[in-house]
PDB file of C-alpha atoms in Angstrom:
ATOM      1  CA  MET L 136      24.623   9.446 -23.670  1.00 35.00           C
ATOM      2  CA  ASN L 137      22.753  11.581 -26.193  1.00 38.00           C
ATOM      3  CA  LEU L 138      23.727  11.656 -29.828  1.00 44.00           C
ATOM      4  CA  THR L 139      23.412  15.394 -30.361  1.00 48.00           C
ATOM      5  CA  ASN L 140      26.108  16.162 -32.932  1.00 54.00           C
ATOM      6  CA  ILE L 141      26.385  14.879 -36.487  1.00 60.00           C
ATOM      7  CA  SER L 142      30.131  14.487 -35.938  1.00 61.00           C
ATOM      8  CA  GLU L 143      29.328  11.627 -33.544  1.00 79.00           C
ATOM      9  CA  LEU L 144      27.334   9.654 -36.128  1.00 86.00           C
ATOM     10  CA  PRO L 145      30.307   8.411 -38.218  1.00 87.00           C
ATOM     11  CA  GLY L 146      32.013   7.275 -35.014  1.00 85.00           C
ATOM     12  CA  LEU L 147      28.867   5.514 -33.839  1.00 90.00           C
ATOM     13  CA  LEU L 148      28.603   3.609 -37.138  1.00 92.00           C
ATOM     14  CA  GLN L 149      32.286   2.983 -37.843  1.00 89.00           C
ATOM     15  CA  LEU L 150      32.825   0.496 -34.968  1.00 94.00           C
ATOM     16  CA  GLU L 151      35.989  -0.735 -33.246  1.00 94.00           C
ATOM     17  CA  ARG L 152      37.686  -3.720 -34.866  1.00 96.00           C
ATOM     18  CA  LEU L 153      38.511  -6.361 -32.235  1.00 97.00           C
ATOM     19  CA  GLU L 154      39.601  -9.155 -34.592  1.00 95.00           C
ATOM     20  CA  LYS L 155      39.445  -9.942 -38.291  1.00 95.00           C
ATOM     21  CA  ASN L 156      35.673 -10.613 -38.220  1.00 97.00           C
ATOM     22  CA  LEU L 157      34.793  -9.148 -34.830  1.00 98.00           C
ATOM     23  CA  PHE L 158      33.684  -5.570 -34.115  1.00 97.00           C
ATOM     24  CA  ARG L 159      32.392  -3.631 -31.130  1.00 97.00           C
ATOM     25  CA  GLY L 160      29.939  -0.733 -31.086  1.00 95.00           C
ATOM     26  CA  ASN L 161      28.499   1.527 -28.423  1.00 93.00           C
ATOM     27  CA  SER L 162      24.953   2.841 -28.146  1.00 90.00           C
ATOM     28  CA  ARG L 163      23.496   6.314 -27.944  1.00 85.00           C
ATOM     29  CA  ASP L 164      20.324   7.326 -26.147  1.00 78.00           C
ATOM     30  CA  ILE L 165      17.664   8.795 -28.438  1.00 76.00           C
ATOM     31  CA  GLY L 166      15.012   8.845 -25.706  1.00 71.00           C
ATOM     32  CA  SER L 167      13.909   5.207 -25.974  1.00 76.00           C
ATOM     33  CA  LYS L 168      14.086   2.554 -23.268  1.00 82.00           C
ATOM     34  CA  TYR L 169      16.191   0.150 -25.334  1.00 89.00           C
ATOM     35  CA  VAL L 170      18.800   0.400 -28.090  1.00 93.00           C
ATOM     36  CA  PHE L 171      17.319   2.027 -31.188  1.00 92.00           C
ATOM     37  CA  GLY L 172      16.751  -0.639 -33.862  1.00 93.00           C
ATOM     38  CA  GLY L 173      18.093   1.571 -36.637  1.00 94.00           C
ATOM     39  CA  GLN L 174      21.388   1.842 -34.783  1.00 95.00           C
ATOM     40  CA  VAL L 175      21.817  -1.961 -34.579  1.00 97.00           C
ATOM     41  CA  LEU L 176      20.828  -2.287 -38.237  1.00 97.00           C
ATOM     42  CA  ALA L 177      23.328   0.365 -39.345  1.00 97.00           C
ATOM     43  CA  GLN L 178      26.139  -0.973 -37.149  1.00 97.00           C
ATOM     44  CA  GLY L 179      25.534  -4.490 -38.492  1.00 98.00           C
ATOM     45  CA  LEU L 180      25.787  -3.177 -42.043  1.00 98.00           C
ATOM     46  CA  SER L 181      28.941  -1.286 -41.101  1.00 97.00           C
ATOM     47  CA  ALA L 182      30.530  -4.453 -39.663  1.00 97.00           C
ATOM     48  CA  ALA L 183      29.692  -6.425 -42.818  1.00 98.00           C
ATOM     49  CA  SER L 184      30.969  -3.632 -45.095  1.00 97.00           C
ATOM     50  CA  GLN L 185      34.340  -3.548 -43.324  1.00 96.00           C
ATOM     51  CA  THR L 186      34.969  -7.152 -44.386  1.00 97.00           C
ATOM     52  CA  VAL L 187      34.207  -6.505 -48.067  1.00 96.00           C
ATOM     53  CA  GLU L 188      36.822  -5.314 -50.533  1.00 88.00           C
ATOM     54  CA  GLU L 189      36.071  -2.202 -52.546  1.00 81.00           C
ATOM     55  CA  PRO L 190      34.467  -1.312 -54.892  1.00 87.00           C
ATOM     56  CA  ARG L 191      31.605  -3.646 -53.903  1.00 95.00           C
ATOM     57  CA  LEU L 192      28.766  -1.822 -52.143  1.00 97.00           C
ATOM     58  CA  ALA L 193      25.749  -3.177 -50.279  1.00 97.00           C
ATOM     59  CA  HIS L 194      22.667  -3.619 -52.460  1.00 98.00           C
ATOM     60  CA  SER L 195      20.443  -5.436 -49.930  1.00 98.00           C
ATOM     61  CA  LEU L 196      20.148  -6.447 -46.296  1.00 98.00           C
ATOM     62  CA  HIS L 197      17.666  -8.501 -44.279  1.00 98.00           C
ATOM     63  CA  GLY L 198      17.703  -8.341 -40.498  1.00 98.00           C
ATOM     64  CA  TYR L 199      15.771  -9.823 -37.565  1.00 98.00           C
ATOM     65  CA  PHE L 200      15.534  -8.191 -34.136  1.00 97.00           C
ATOM     66  CA  ILE L 201      15.664 -10.984 -31.575  1.00 97.00           C
ATOM     67  CA  LEU L 202      16.018  -9.337 -28.143  1.00 96.00           C
ATOM     68  CA  PRO L 203      15.838  -5.739 -26.907  1.00 94.00           C
ATOM     69  CA  GLY L 204      19.306  -4.179 -26.703  1.00 94.00           C
ATOM     70  CA  ASP L 205      20.786  -2.952 -23.421  1.00 94.00           C
ATOM     71  CA  ILE L 206      21.618   0.708 -23.992  1.00 92.00           C
ATOM     72  CA  GLN L 207      24.279   0.666 -21.237  1.00 93.00           C
ATOM     73  CA  ALA L 208      26.314  -2.239 -22.646  1.00 95.00           C
ATOM     74  CA  PRO L 209      28.512  -2.434 -25.781  1.00 95.00           C
ATOM     75  CA  ILE L 210      27.390  -4.595 -28.691  1.00 97.00           C
ATOM     76  CA  VAL L 211      29.724  -7.126 -30.320  1.00 98.00           C
ATOM     77  CA  TYR L 212      29.220  -7.839 -34.043  1.00 98.00           C
ATOM     78  CA  GLN L 213      30.465 -11.164 -35.386  1.00 98.00           C
ATOM     79  CA  VAL L 214      30.737 -11.388 -39.199  1.00 98.00           C
ATOM     80  CA  ASP L 215      30.578 -14.660 -41.130  1.00 98.00           C
ATOM     81  CA  ARG L 216      32.269 -14.305 -44.569  1.00 97.00           C
ATOM     82  CA  THR L 217      29.747 -16.548 -46.282  1.00 97.00           C
ATOM     83  CA  ARG L 218      30.829 -16.092 -49.900  1.00 96.00           C
ATOM     84  CA  ASP L 219      33.062 -13.960 -52.106  1.00 95.00           C
ATOM     85  CA  GLY L 220      31.951 -14.485 -55.714  1.00 95.00           C
ATOM     86  CA  LYS L 221      32.918 -12.849 -58.983  1.00 94.00           C
ATOM     87  CA  SER L 222      30.057 -10.320 -58.832  1.00 95.00           C
ATOM     88  CA  PHE L 223      28.420 -10.748 -55.404  1.00 97.00           C
ATOM     89  CA  THR L 224      29.669 -10.974 -51.839  1.00 97.00           C
ATOM     90  CA  THR L 225      27.508 -12.357 -49.020  1.00 98.00           C
ATOM     91  CA  ARG L 226      27.926 -11.711 -45.298  1.00 98.00           C
ATOM     92  CA  ARG L 227      26.043 -12.810 -42.196  1.00 98.00           C
ATOM     93  CA  VAL L 228      26.226 -10.723 -39.017  1.00 98.00           C
ATOM     94  CA  THR L 229      25.245 -11.587 -35.441  1.00 98.00           C
ATOM     95  CA  ALA L 230      24.963  -8.836 -32.826  1.00 98.00           C
ATOM     96  CA  ILE L 231      25.699 -10.087 -29.316  1.00 98.00           C
ATOM     97  CA  GLN L 232      25.108  -8.644 -25.836  1.00 97.00           C
ATOM     98  CA  HIS L 233      25.591 -10.438 -22.491  1.00 96.00           C
ATOM     99  CA  GLY L 234      26.410 -13.663 -24.366  1.00 96.00           C
ATOM    100  CA  LYS L 235      23.114 -13.702 -26.311  1.00 97.00           C
ATOM    101  CA  ALA L 236      22.284 -12.855 -29.917  1.00 98.00           C
ATOM    102  CA  ILE L 237      20.046  -9.778 -30.082  1.00 97.00           C
ATOM    103  CA  PHE L 238      20.082  -9.339 -33.897  1.00 98.00           C
ATOM    104  CA  HIS L 239      20.820 -11.359 -37.045  1.00 98.00           C
ATOM    105  CA  MET L 240      21.429  -9.929 -40.489  1.00 98.00           C
ATOM    106  CA  ALA L 241      22.357 -11.106 -43.977  1.00 98.00           C
ATOM    107  CA  ALA L 242      23.775  -8.561 -46.406  1.00 98.00           C
ATOM    108  CA  SER L 243      24.741  -8.792 -50.064  1.00 98.00           C
ATOM    109  CA  PHE L 244      27.274  -6.651 -51.938  1.00 98.00           C
ATOM    110  CA  GLN L 245      27.772  -6.289 -55.691  1.00 97.00           C
ATOM    111  CA  VAL L 246      30.256  -4.839 -58.145  1.00 95.00           C
ATOM    112  CA  GLU L 247      28.806  -2.005 -60.230  1.00 93.00           C
ATOM    113  CA  GLU L 248      27.087  -3.273 -63.394  1.00 93.00           C
ATOM    114  CA  GLU L 249      24.996  -1.817 -66.237  1.00 93.00           C
ATOM    115  CA  GLY L 250      21.551  -3.240 -66.909  1.00 94.00           C
ATOM    116  CA  LEU L 251      17.857  -2.640 -67.628  1.00 96.00           C
ATOM    117  CA  GLU L 252      16.308   0.189 -65.632  1.00 96.00           C
ATOM    118  CA  HIS L 253      12.887   1.375 -64.520  1.00 97.00           C
ATOM    119  CA  GLN L 254      11.401   2.826 -61.329  1.00 97.00           C
ATOM    120  CA  ILE L 255       8.076   3.913 -59.855  1.00 96.00           C
ATOM    121  CA  GLU L 256       7.489   7.660 -59.846  1.00 97.00           C
ATOM    122  CA  MET L 257       7.977   9.803 -56.766  1.00 97.00           C
ATOM    123  CA  PRO L 258       4.771  11.179 -55.222  1.00 96.00           C
ATOM    124  CA  ASP L 259       4.049  14.835 -56.004  1.00 96.00           C
ATOM    125  CA  VAL L 260       4.590  16.489 -52.618  1.00 95.00           C
ATOM    126  CA  PRO L 261       5.818  19.895 -51.386  1.00 94.00           C
ATOM    127  CA  THR L 262       9.561  20.308 -50.922  1.00 93.00           C
ATOM    128  CA  PRO L 263      11.046  21.050 -47.467  1.00 91.00           C
ATOM    129  CA  ASP L 264      11.405  24.728 -48.470  1.00 89.00           C
ATOM    130  CA  GLN L 265       7.650  24.825 -49.037  1.00 88.00           C
ATOM    131  CA  LEU L 266       6.896  23.347 -45.606  1.00 88.00           C
ATOM    132  CA  THR L 267       8.432  26.038 -43.380  1.00 77.00           C
ATOM    133  CA  GLU L 268       5.043  27.154 -42.051  1.00 70.00           C
ATOM    134  CA  VAL L 269       4.151  23.553 -41.189  1.00 67.00           C
ATOM    135  CA  GLN L 270       7.462  23.158 -39.343  1.00 67.00           C
ATOM    136  CA  ALA L 271       6.869  26.380 -37.414  1.00 67.00           C
ATOM    137  CA  ALA L 272       3.375  25.263 -36.371  1.00 64.00           C
ATOM    138  CA  MET L 273       4.719  21.896 -35.198  1.00 67.00           C
ATOM    139  CA  GLN L 274       7.414  23.575 -33.096  1.00 65.00           C
ATOM    140  CA  GLN L 275       4.840  25.915 -31.581  1.00 65.00           C
ATOM    141  CA  ALA L 276       2.735  22.915 -30.531  1.00 65.00           C
ATOM    142  CA  ILE L 277       5.812  21.221 -29.021  1.00 68.00           C
ATOM    143  CA  ASP L 278       6.683  24.374 -27.065  1.00 67.00           C
ATOM    144  CA  GLN L 279       3.320  24.143 -25.309  1.00 63.00           C
ATOM    145  CA  LEU L 280       3.966  20.619 -23.972  1.00 67.00           C
ATOM    146  CA  PRO L 281       4.958  19.909 -20.362  1.00 68.00           C
ATOM    147  CA  ASP L 282       8.702  20.122 -19.682  1.00 72.00           C
ATOM    148  CA  ARG L 283       9.326  16.357 -19.648  1.00 63.00           C
ATOM    149  CA  LEU L 284       7.651  15.777 -23.011  1.00 64.00           C
ATOM    150  CA  ARG L 285       9.056  18.949 -24.543  1.00 62.00           C
ATOM    151  CA  ARG L 286      12.586  17.731 -23.774  1.00 63.00           C
ATOM    152  CA  VAL L 287      11.859  14.436 -25.551  1.00 62.00           C
ATOM    153  CA  PHE L 288      10.574  16.114 -28.718  1.00 65.00           C
ATOM    154  CA  ASN L 289      13.249  18.814 -28.733  1.00 60.00           C
ATOM    155  CA  ARG L 290      16.064  16.308 -28.237  1.00 65.00           C
ATOM    156  CA  GLU L 291      18.708  16.862 -30.886  1.00 69.00           C
ATOM    157  CA  ARG L 292      19.221  13.908 -33.212  1.00 75.00           C
ATOM    158  CA  PRO L 293      21.654  13.206 -36.045  1.00 86.00           C
ATOM    159  CA  VAL L 294      18.715  12.963 -38.466  1.00 90.00           C
ATOM    160  CA  GLU L 295      16.483  15.855 -39.502  1.00 89.00           C
ATOM    161  CA  PHE L 296      12.807  15.235 -40.338  1.00 90.00           C
ATOM    162  CA  CYS L 297      10.390  17.361 -42.309  1.00 91.00           C
ATOM    163  CA  PRO L 298       6.958  15.649 -42.470  1.00 92.00           C
ATOM    164  CA  VAL L 299       4.680  16.497 -45.364  1.00 93.00           C
ATOM    165  CA  GLU L 300       1.580  15.430 -43.377  1.00 88.00           C
ATOM    166  CA  PRO L 301       2.279  16.375 -39.734  1.00 82.00           C
ATOM    167  CA  LEU L 302       0.521  14.296 -37.076  1.00 80.00           C
ATOM    168  CA  ASN L 303      -0.184  15.076 -33.432  1.00 75.00           C
ATOM    169  CA  PRO L 304       0.652  11.966 -31.320  1.00 73.00           C
ATOM    170  CA  PHE L 305      -1.268  13.500 -28.398  1.00 73.00           C
ATOM    171  CA  GLN L 306      -4.492  13.769 -30.415  1.00 77.00           C
ATOM    172  CA  PRO L 307      -4.484  10.623 -32.565  1.00 80.00           C
ATOM    173  CA  ASP L 308      -7.067  10.309 -35.288  1.00 85.00           C
ATOM    174  CA  LYS L 309      -7.692   7.786 -38.047  1.00 91.00           C
ATOM    175  CA  HIS L 310      -5.781   8.430 -41.271  1.00 92.00           C
ATOM    176  CA  PRO L 311      -4.945   6.469 -44.434  1.00 93.00           C
ATOM    177  CA  ALA L 312      -1.950   4.189 -43.891  1.00 94.00           C
ATOM    178  CA  LYS L 313       0.620   6.308 -45.701  1.00 95.00           C
ATOM    179  CA  ARG L 314       3.073   9.109 -44.933  1.00 95.00           C
ATOM    180  CA  ASN L 315       5.642  11.267 -46.684  1.00 96.00           C
ATOM    181  CA  ILE L 316       8.629  12.557 -44.713  1.00 96.00           C
ATOM    182  CA  TRP L 317      11.713  14.389 -45.937  1.00 96.00           C
ATOM    183  CA  ILE L 318      14.840  13.142 -44.158  1.00 96.00           C
ATOM    184  CA  ARG L 319      18.562  13.950 -44.105  1.00 95.00           C
ATOM    185  CA  THR L 320      21.421  13.822 -41.621  1.00 93.00           C
ATOM    186  CA  ASN L 321      21.712  16.912 -39.472  1.00 88.00           C
ATOM    187  CA  GLY L 322      25.048  17.928 -41.029  1.00 88.00           C
ATOM    188  CA  GLN L 323      27.495  16.857 -43.711  1.00 91.00           C
ATOM    189  CA  LEU L 324      28.935  13.338 -43.844  1.00 93.00           C
ATOM    190  CA  PRO L 325      32.246  12.132 -45.327  1.00 91.00           C
ATOM    191  CA  ASP L 326      32.167  11.158 -49.018  1.00 93.00           C
ATOM    192  CA  ASP L 327      32.465   7.414 -48.281  1.00 94.00           C
ATOM    193  CA  PRO L 328      29.422   5.738 -49.975  1.00 95.00           C
ATOM    194  CA  ASN L 329      29.409   3.034 -47.278  1.00 95.00           C
ATOM    195  CA  MET L 330      28.884   5.720 -44.617  1.00 95.00           C
ATOM    196  CA  HIS L 331      25.894   7.116 -46.528  1.00 97.00           C
ATOM    197  CA  ARG L 332      24.370   3.630 -46.761  1.00 97.00           C
ATOM    198  CA  ASN L 333      24.942   3.107 -43.038  1.00 97.00           C
ATOM    199  CA  ALA L 334      23.387   6.484 -42.228  1.00 96.00           C
ATOM    200  CA  LEU L 335      20.319   5.841 -44.373  1.00 97.00           C
ATOM    201  CA  ALA L 336      19.862   2.420 -42.743  1.00 97.00           C
ATOM    202  CA  TYR L 337      19.986   4.218 -39.377  1.00 95.00           C
ATOM    203  CA  ALA L 338      17.412   6.818 -40.450  1.00 95.00           C
ATOM    204  CA  SER L 339      15.088   4.314 -42.143  1.00 96.00           C
ATOM    205  CA  ASP L 340      13.828   2.929 -38.812  1.00 94.00           C
ATOM    206  CA  PHE L 341      12.394   6.288 -37.706  1.00 90.00           C
ATOM    207  CA  ASN L 342       8.662   6.997 -38.356  1.00 88.00           C
ATOM    208  CA  PHE L 343       8.269   3.618 -40.055  1.00 90.00           C
ATOM    209  CA  ILE L 344       6.211   1.009 -38.249  1.00 91.00           C
ATOM    210  CA  THR L 345       4.062   3.750 -36.690  1.00 92.00           C
ATOM    211  CA  THR L 346       2.549   4.248 -40.155  1.00 94.00           C
ATOM    212  CA  ALA L 347       0.689   0.965 -39.608  1.00 95.00           C
ATOM    213  CA  LEU L 348      -1.059   2.579 -36.623  1.00 94.00           C
ATOM    214  CA  LEU L 349      -2.629   5.395 -38.650  1.00 94.00           C
ATOM    215  CA  PRO L 350      -5.845   3.596 -39.771  1.00 94.00           C
ATOM    216  CA  HIS L 351      -6.569   2.711 -36.137  1.00 94.00           C
ATOM    217  CA  GLY L 352      -6.237   6.149 -34.551  1.00 89.00           C
ATOM    218  CA  ILE L 353      -3.723   4.872 -31.983  1.00 89.00           C
ATOM    219  CA  SER L 354      -0.640   6.834 -30.965  1.00 86.00           C
ATOM    220  CA  TRP L 355       2.757   5.256 -30.380  1.00 81.00           C
ATOM    221  CA  LEU L 356       2.602   7.027 -26.986  1.00 82.00           C
ATOM    222  CA  ASP L 357      -0.476   5.017 -25.888  1.00 85.00           C
ATOM    223  CA  PRO L 358       0.486   3.110 -22.695  1.00 87.00           C
ATOM    224  CA  LYS L 359      -1.725   0.194 -23.775  1.00 90.00           C
ATOM    225  CA  LEU L 360       0.398  -0.306 -26.908  1.00 90.00           C
ATOM    226  CA  GLN L 361       3.478  -2.522 -27.061  1.00 91.00           C
ATOM    227  CA  ILE L 362       5.390  -1.673 -30.246  1.00 91.00           C
ATOM    228  CA  ALA L 363       8.725  -3.001 -31.509  1.00 91.00           C
ATOM    229  CA  SER L 364      10.540  -3.724 -34.772  1.00 93.00           C
ATOM    230  CA  LEU L 365      10.563  -7.436 -35.638  1.00 96.00           C
ATOM    231  CA  ASP L 366      12.575  -7.355 -38.859  1.00 97.00           C
ATOM    232  CA  HIS L 367      13.928  -4.912 -41.405  1.00 97.00           C
ATOM    233  CA  ALA L 368      14.794  -5.311 -45.089  1.00 98.00           C
ATOM    234  CA  MET L 369      16.463  -2.724 -47.300  1.00 98.00           C
ATOM    235  CA  TRP L 370      17.546  -2.483 -50.913  1.00 98.00           C
ATOM    236  CA  PHE L 371      19.940   0.154 -52.246  1.00 98.00           C
ATOM    237  CA  HIS L 372      19.239   0.946 -55.904  1.00 98.00           C
ATOM    238  CA  ARG L 373      21.249   4.004 -56.923  1.00 97.00           C
ATOM    239  CA  PRO L 374      23.910   6.362 -55.530  1.00 97.00           C
ATOM    240  CA  PHE L 375      22.735   8.992 -53.033  1.00 98.00           C
ATOM    241  CA  ARG L 376      23.899  11.264 -50.230  1.00 97.00           C
ATOM    242  CA  ALA L 377      22.212  10.817 -46.857  1.00 97.00           C
ATOM    243  CA  ASP L 378      23.139  14.405 -45.926  1.00 95.00           C
ATOM    244  CA  GLU L 379      20.910  15.786 -48.696  1.00 97.00           C
ATOM    245  CA  TRP L 380      17.096  15.789 -48.547  1.00 97.00           C
ATOM    246  CA  LEU L 381      15.510  12.428 -49.371  1.00 98.00           C
ATOM    247  CA  LEU L 382      11.754  11.773 -49.535  1.00 98.00           C
ATOM    248  CA  TYR L 383      10.674   8.771 -47.452  1.00 98.00           C
ATOM    249  CA  HIS L 384       7.311   7.615 -48.855  1.00 98.00           C
ATOM    250  CA  ILE L 385       5.800   5.034 -46.477  1.00 97.00           C
ATOM    251  CA  ASP L 386       2.652   2.950 -46.669  1.00 96.00           C
ATOM    252  CA  SER L 387       1.232   0.031 -44.681  1.00 97.00           C
ATOM    253  CA  PRO L 388      -0.664  -2.568 -46.727  1.00 97.00           C
ATOM    254  CA  ASN L 389      -1.597  -4.877 -43.833  1.00 97.00           C
ATOM    255  CA  ALA L 390      -1.967  -5.348 -40.086  1.00 95.00           C
ATOM    256  CA  ASN L 391      -3.120  -8.511 -38.327  1.00 95.00           C
ATOM    257  CA  GLY L 392      -2.020 -10.952 -35.618  1.00 94.00           C
ATOM    258  CA  ALA L 393      -0.591  -8.106 -33.483  1.00 94.00           C
ATOM    259  CA  ARG L 394       1.807  -7.277 -36.367  1.00 96.00           C
ATOM    260  CA  GLY L 395       1.869  -4.452 -38.877  1.00 96.00           C
ATOM    261  CA  LEU L 396       3.694  -4.323 -42.209  1.00 97.00           C
ATOM    262  CA  SER L 397       5.197  -1.095 -43.560  1.00 97.00           C
ATOM    263  CA  ARG L 398       6.907  -0.410 -46.877  1.00 97.00           C
ATOM    264  CA  GLY L 399       9.044   2.526 -47.876  1.00 97.00           C
ATOM    265  CA  SER L 400      10.399   4.089 -51.071  1.00 98.00           C
ATOM    266  CA  ILE L 401      13.185   6.648 -50.759  1.00 98.00           C
ATOM    267  CA  TYR L 402      13.764   9.283 -53.471  1.00 98.00           C
ATOM    268  CA  ASN L 403      16.227  12.115 -53.934  1.00 98.00           C
ATOM    269  CA  THR L 404      15.016  15.611 -54.809  1.00 97.00           C
ATOM    270  CA  ASP L 405      15.282  14.810 -58.546  1.00 97.00           C
ATOM    271  CA  GLY L 406      12.686  12.044 -58.146  1.00 97.00           C
ATOM    272  CA  VAL L 407      15.234   9.220 -58.479  1.00 98.00           C
ATOM    273  CA  LEU L 408      14.393   6.104 -56.460  1.00 98.00           C
ATOM    274  CA  VAL L 409      17.521   5.385 -54.416  1.00 98.00           C
ATOM    275  CA  ALA L 410      16.330   2.756 -51.898  1.00 98.00           C
ATOM    276  CA  SER L 411      13.383   0.591 -50.819  1.00 98.00           C
ATOM    277  CA  VAL L 412      12.539  -0.609 -47.305  1.00 98.00           C
ATOM    278  CA  ALA L 413      10.158  -3.079 -45.673  1.00 98.00           C
ATOM    279  CA  GLN L 414       9.505  -3.919 -42.045  1.00 97.00           C
ATOM    280  CA  GLU L 415       7.091  -5.905 -39.921  1.00 97.00           C
ATOM    281  CA  GLY L 416       6.590  -4.686 -36.399  1.00 95.00           C
ATOM    282  CA  LEU L 417       4.860  -5.782 -33.222  1.00 95.00           C
ATOM    283  CA  MET L 418       1.686  -3.788 -32.489  1.00 93.00           C
ATOM    284  CA  ARG L 419       0.197  -5.450 -29.438  1.00 94.00           C
ATOM    285  CA  LEU L 420      -2.664  -3.886 -27.504  1.00 90.00           C
ATOM    286  CA  ARG L 421      -2.652  -4.797 -23.820  1.00 86.00           C
ATOM    287  CA  GLU L 422      -5.310  -4.406 -21.173  1.00 76.00           C
TER     288      GLU L 422
END
């Protein structure tokens, strides 16, 4: 089933409560063979959040992808209420399919506190309004693809992307290991801050590990390439809305051992750093 309407995203991430610490989620097809990693990450965060009393919000999560998810089967999320402290709450989440764990995550929640502040500056890049010609050129190139591929690239998704440096996956070339992409949900979300964290976790897995391929001139479409997310870490720094434009600045400092590391900084349009992301992914070249 395709996730083509933003109204479906809150339902996808809200989950069905089966028991006090047990939740069930369904999957949506985004054109990949297996369950999209960002979906499992966001649903795991949603399950953990639903066991935490307000006003504590997630400030960090660390997840490991263990097995590919079956897109046809529901996913059960089991939450371990590890600790409820005075300032911090800790949860562990296991995602289960067919009796096996496919994903593990630890998440931490904190009451709002005042403290010392600093942040790195946002890169100086054009705004989405200044990239309309780039977007039009990209769509024109997509329209010239064969039907099967055009349907994949034109598939509606709940997240909208506006790349600052557009790349052609059909004509890969070597580039520095960094990208800037404006992202937002394709429609307005409810005001619940947990939903915006869940939605940003979902969106953060798009366009991420592929940044580590840029110095090598290899496309994620290359049939010789086996690529998959191995882990995903995320830190939420300041309030934000996932349905407003956010700049996703990504770089890849290292690749070796058939693995690539990517890092991301996410800013709002005022240049405020709202979240940071890191992920190591499998990048295996096969004969």
